[in-house]
CSV table of C-alpha atoms in Angstrom, one decimal:
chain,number,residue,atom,x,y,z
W,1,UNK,CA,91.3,90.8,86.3
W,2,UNK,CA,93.6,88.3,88.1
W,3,UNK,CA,92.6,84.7,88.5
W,4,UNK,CA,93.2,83.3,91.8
W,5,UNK,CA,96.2,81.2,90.6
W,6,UNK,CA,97.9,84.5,89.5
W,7,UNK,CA,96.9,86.4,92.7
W,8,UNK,CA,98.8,83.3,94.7
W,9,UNK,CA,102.2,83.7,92.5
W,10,UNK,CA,101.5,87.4,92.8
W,11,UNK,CA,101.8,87.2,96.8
W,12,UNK,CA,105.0,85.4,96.5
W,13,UNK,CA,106.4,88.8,96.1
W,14,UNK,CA,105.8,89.6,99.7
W,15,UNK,CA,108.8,87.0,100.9
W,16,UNK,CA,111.4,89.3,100.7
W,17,UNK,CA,114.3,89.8,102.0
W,18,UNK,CA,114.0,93.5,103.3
W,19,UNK,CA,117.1,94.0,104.8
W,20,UNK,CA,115.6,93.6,108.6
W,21,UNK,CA,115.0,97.3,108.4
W,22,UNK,CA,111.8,99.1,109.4
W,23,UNK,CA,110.3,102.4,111.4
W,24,UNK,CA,107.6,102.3,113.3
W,25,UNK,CA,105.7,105.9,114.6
W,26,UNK,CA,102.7,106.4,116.7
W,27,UNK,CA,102.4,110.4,117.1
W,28,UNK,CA,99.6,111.1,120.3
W,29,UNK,CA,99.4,115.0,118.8
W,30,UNK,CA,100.6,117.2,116.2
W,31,UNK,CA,100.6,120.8,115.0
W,32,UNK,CA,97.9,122.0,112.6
W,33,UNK,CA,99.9,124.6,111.9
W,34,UNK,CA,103.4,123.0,111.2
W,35,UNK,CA,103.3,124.5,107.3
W,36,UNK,CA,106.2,125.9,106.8
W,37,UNK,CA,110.1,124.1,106.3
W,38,UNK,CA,112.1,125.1,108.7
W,39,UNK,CA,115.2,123.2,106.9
W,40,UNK,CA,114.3,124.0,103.1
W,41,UNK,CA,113.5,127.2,101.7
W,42,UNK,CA,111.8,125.3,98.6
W,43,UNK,CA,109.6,123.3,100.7
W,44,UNK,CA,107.1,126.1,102.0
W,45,UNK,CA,103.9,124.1,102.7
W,46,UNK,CA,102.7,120.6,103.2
W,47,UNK,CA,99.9,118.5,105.0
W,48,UNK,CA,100.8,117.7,108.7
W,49,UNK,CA,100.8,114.3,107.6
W,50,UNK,CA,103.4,114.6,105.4
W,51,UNK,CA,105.8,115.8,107.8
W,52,UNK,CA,105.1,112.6,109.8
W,53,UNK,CA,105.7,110.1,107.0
W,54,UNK,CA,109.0,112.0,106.1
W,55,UNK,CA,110.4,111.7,110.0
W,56,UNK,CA,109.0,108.0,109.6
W,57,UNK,CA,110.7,107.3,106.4
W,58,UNK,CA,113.8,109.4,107.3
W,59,UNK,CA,114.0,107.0,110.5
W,60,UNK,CA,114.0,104.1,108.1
W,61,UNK,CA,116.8,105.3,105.8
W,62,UNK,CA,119.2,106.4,108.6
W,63,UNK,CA,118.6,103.5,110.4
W,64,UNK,CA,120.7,101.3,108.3
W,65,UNK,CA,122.5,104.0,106.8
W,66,UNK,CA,120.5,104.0,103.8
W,67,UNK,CA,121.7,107.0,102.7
W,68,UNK,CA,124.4,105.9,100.6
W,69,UNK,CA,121.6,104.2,97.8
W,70,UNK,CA,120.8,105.4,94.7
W,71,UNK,CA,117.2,107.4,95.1
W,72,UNK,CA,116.8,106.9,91.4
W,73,UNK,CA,116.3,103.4,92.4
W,74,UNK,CA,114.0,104.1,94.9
W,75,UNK,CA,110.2,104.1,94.8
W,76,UNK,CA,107.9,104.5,97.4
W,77,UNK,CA,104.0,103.2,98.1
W,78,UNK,CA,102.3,104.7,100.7
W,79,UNK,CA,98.5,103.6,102.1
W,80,UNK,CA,96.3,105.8,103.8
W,81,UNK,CA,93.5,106.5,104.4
W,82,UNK,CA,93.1,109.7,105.9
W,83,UNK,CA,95.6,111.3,103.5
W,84,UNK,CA,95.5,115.2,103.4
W,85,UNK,CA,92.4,115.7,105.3
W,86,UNK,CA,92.9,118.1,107.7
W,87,UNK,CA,95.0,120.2,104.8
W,88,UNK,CA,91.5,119.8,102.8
W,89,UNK,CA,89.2,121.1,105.8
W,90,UNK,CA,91.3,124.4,106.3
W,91,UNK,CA,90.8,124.7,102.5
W,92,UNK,CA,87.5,124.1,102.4
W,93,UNK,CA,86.9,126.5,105.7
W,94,UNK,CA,88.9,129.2,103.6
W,95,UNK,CA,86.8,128.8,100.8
W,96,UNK,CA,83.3,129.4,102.9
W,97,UNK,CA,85.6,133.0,103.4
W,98,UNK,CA,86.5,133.7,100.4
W,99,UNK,CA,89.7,133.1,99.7
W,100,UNK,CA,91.8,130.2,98.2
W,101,UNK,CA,95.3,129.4,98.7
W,102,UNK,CA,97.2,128.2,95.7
W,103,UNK,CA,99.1,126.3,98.5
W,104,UNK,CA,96.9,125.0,100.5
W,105,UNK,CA,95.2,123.4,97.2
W,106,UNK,CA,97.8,122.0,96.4
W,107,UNK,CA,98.9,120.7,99.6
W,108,UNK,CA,95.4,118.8,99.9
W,109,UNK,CA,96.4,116.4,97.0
W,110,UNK,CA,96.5,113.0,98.2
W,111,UNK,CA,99.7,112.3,96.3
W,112,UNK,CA,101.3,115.3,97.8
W,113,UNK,CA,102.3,114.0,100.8
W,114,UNK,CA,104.6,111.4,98.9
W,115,UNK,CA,106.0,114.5,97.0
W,116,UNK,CA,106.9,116.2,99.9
W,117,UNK,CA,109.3,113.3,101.4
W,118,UNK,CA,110.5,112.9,97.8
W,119,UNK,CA,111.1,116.4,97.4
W,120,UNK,CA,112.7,116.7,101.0
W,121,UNK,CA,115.2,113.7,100.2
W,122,UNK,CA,115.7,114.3,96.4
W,123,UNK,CA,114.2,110.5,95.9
W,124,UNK,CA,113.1,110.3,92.1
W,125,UNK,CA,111.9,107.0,91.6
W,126,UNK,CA,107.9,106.3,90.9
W,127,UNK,CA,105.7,106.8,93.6
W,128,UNK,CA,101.9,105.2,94.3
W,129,UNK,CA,99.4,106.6,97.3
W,130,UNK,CA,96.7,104.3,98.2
W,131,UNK,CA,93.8,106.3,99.5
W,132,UNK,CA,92.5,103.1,101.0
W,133,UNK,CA,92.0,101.1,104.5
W,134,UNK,CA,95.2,99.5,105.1
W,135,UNK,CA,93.9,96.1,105.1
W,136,UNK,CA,92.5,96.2,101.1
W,137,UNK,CA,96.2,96.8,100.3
W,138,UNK,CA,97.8,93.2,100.1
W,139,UNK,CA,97.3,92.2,96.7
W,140,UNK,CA,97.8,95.7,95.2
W,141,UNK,CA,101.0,96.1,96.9
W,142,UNK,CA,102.1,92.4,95.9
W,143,UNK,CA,101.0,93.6,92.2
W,144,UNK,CA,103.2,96.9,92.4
W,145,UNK,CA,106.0,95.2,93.6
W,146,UNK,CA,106.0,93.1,90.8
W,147,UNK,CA,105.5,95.1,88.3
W,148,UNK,CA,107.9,98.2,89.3
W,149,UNK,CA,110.7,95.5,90.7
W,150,UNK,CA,110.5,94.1,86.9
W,151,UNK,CA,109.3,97.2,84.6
W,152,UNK,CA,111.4,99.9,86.5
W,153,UNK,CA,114.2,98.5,87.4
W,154,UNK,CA,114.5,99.0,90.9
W,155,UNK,CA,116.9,98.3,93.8
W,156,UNK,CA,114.8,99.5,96.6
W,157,UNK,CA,111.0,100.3,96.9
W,158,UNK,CA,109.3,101.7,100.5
W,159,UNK,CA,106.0,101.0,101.7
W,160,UNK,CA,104.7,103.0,104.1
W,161,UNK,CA,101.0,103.2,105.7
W,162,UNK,CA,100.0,106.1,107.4
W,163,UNK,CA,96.8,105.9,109.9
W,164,UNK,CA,94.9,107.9,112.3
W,165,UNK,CA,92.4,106.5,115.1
W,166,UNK,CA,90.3,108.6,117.1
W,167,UNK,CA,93.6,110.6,118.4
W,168,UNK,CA,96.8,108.9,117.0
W,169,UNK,CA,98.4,108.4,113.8
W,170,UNK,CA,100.3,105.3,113.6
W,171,UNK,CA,103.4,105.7,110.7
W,172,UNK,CA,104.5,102.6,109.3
W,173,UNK,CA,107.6,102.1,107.2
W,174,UNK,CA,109.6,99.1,105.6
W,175,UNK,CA,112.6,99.0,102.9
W,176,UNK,CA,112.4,95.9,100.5
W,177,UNK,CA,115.4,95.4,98.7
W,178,UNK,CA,115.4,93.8,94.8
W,179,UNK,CA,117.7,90.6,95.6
W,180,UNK,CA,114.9,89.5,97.6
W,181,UNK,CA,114.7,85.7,98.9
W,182,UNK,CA,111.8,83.8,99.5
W,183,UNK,CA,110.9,83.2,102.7
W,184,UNK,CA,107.6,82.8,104.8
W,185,UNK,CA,104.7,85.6,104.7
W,186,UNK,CA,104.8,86.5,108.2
W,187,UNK,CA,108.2,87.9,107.3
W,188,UNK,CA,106.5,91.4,107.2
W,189,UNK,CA,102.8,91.3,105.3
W,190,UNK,CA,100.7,90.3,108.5
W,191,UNK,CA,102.5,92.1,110.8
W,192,UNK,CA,102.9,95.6,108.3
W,193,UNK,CA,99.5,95.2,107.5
W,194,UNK,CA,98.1,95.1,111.2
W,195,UNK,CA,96.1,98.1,112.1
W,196,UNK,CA,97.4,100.3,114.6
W,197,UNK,CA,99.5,98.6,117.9
């Protein structure tokens, strides 16, 4: 455990300099059924979900022309809460039939929605999913940045939150670069960690 001393230097590491960048989704519907890659042959099934975080993240990266980094450098967080669920209900529904889907089970791993973008945009850095309320995240994610900024030698990490109200999903997603600068804490923590607009 942390004392609260520690916590305090620990949340230093949420004044960064993030390059101003960030992408911002709220999706009113989506397509149980959007399973299969239309673009990559390799990527033949994944949680709806995981389509929304890659368009979210994808947004982020193009926005500043991101493209040109190193994804060796790159790891992403991601906090949700909702995760693969609707992925884990058709699996479970399959099951009560019968029949299991090699694909579908693996699809309704948590983590697997991370894989997917990574997979999608060859990112190879670590990668950490949160299956967690949003706002229980702060001092993890202050933790993780430490730690992988330090330990793994990265330029770039994403965070990303992914969730889901009564009828929306809300797709949240900020680049926080390595030279960082100290600056206030409303820089991005209270406003990325704000439930849903």
């Amino acid at each position: 455990m942390y004392s609260s001393a520690e916590m305090n230097e620990m949340k230093k590491f949420f004044f960064y300099d993030y390059c101003n960048v960030s992408s911002f989704m709220k999706v009113e519907s989506y397509n149980r059924d959007l399973y299969f890659s239309k673009v990559m042959p390799s990527l033949r099934y994944a949680d709806s979900t995981a389509w929304i975080l890659l368009e979210c993240i994808d947004k982020l990266l193009k926005s500043q022309n991101c493209y040109q980094i190193e994804y060796t450098d790159v790891g992403i967080i991601l906090i949700s809460d909702y995760g693969t669920l609707d992925t884990i209900h058709r699996f479970h529904d399959d099951a009560q039939n019968g029949f299991i889907s090699p694909l579908r089970f693996v699809a309704s791993n948590p983590a697997s929605t991370v894989g997917f973008v990574c997979t999608y945009l060859n990112i190879h850095g670590p990668t950490l999913t949160l299956p967690t309320p949003l706002e229980n995240c702060e001092s993890i994610i202050s933790i993780m940045l430490q730690k992988w900024f330090k330990r793994q030698n990265l330029e770039h990490i994403i965070v990303a939150s992914l969730q889901k109200d009564q009828k929306n999903f809300t797709c949240k997603s900020i680049l926080i670069k390595k030279d960082y600068q100290y600056k206030g804490y409303s820089d991005f923590a209270p406003e990325f960690f704000r439930k849903g607009e």
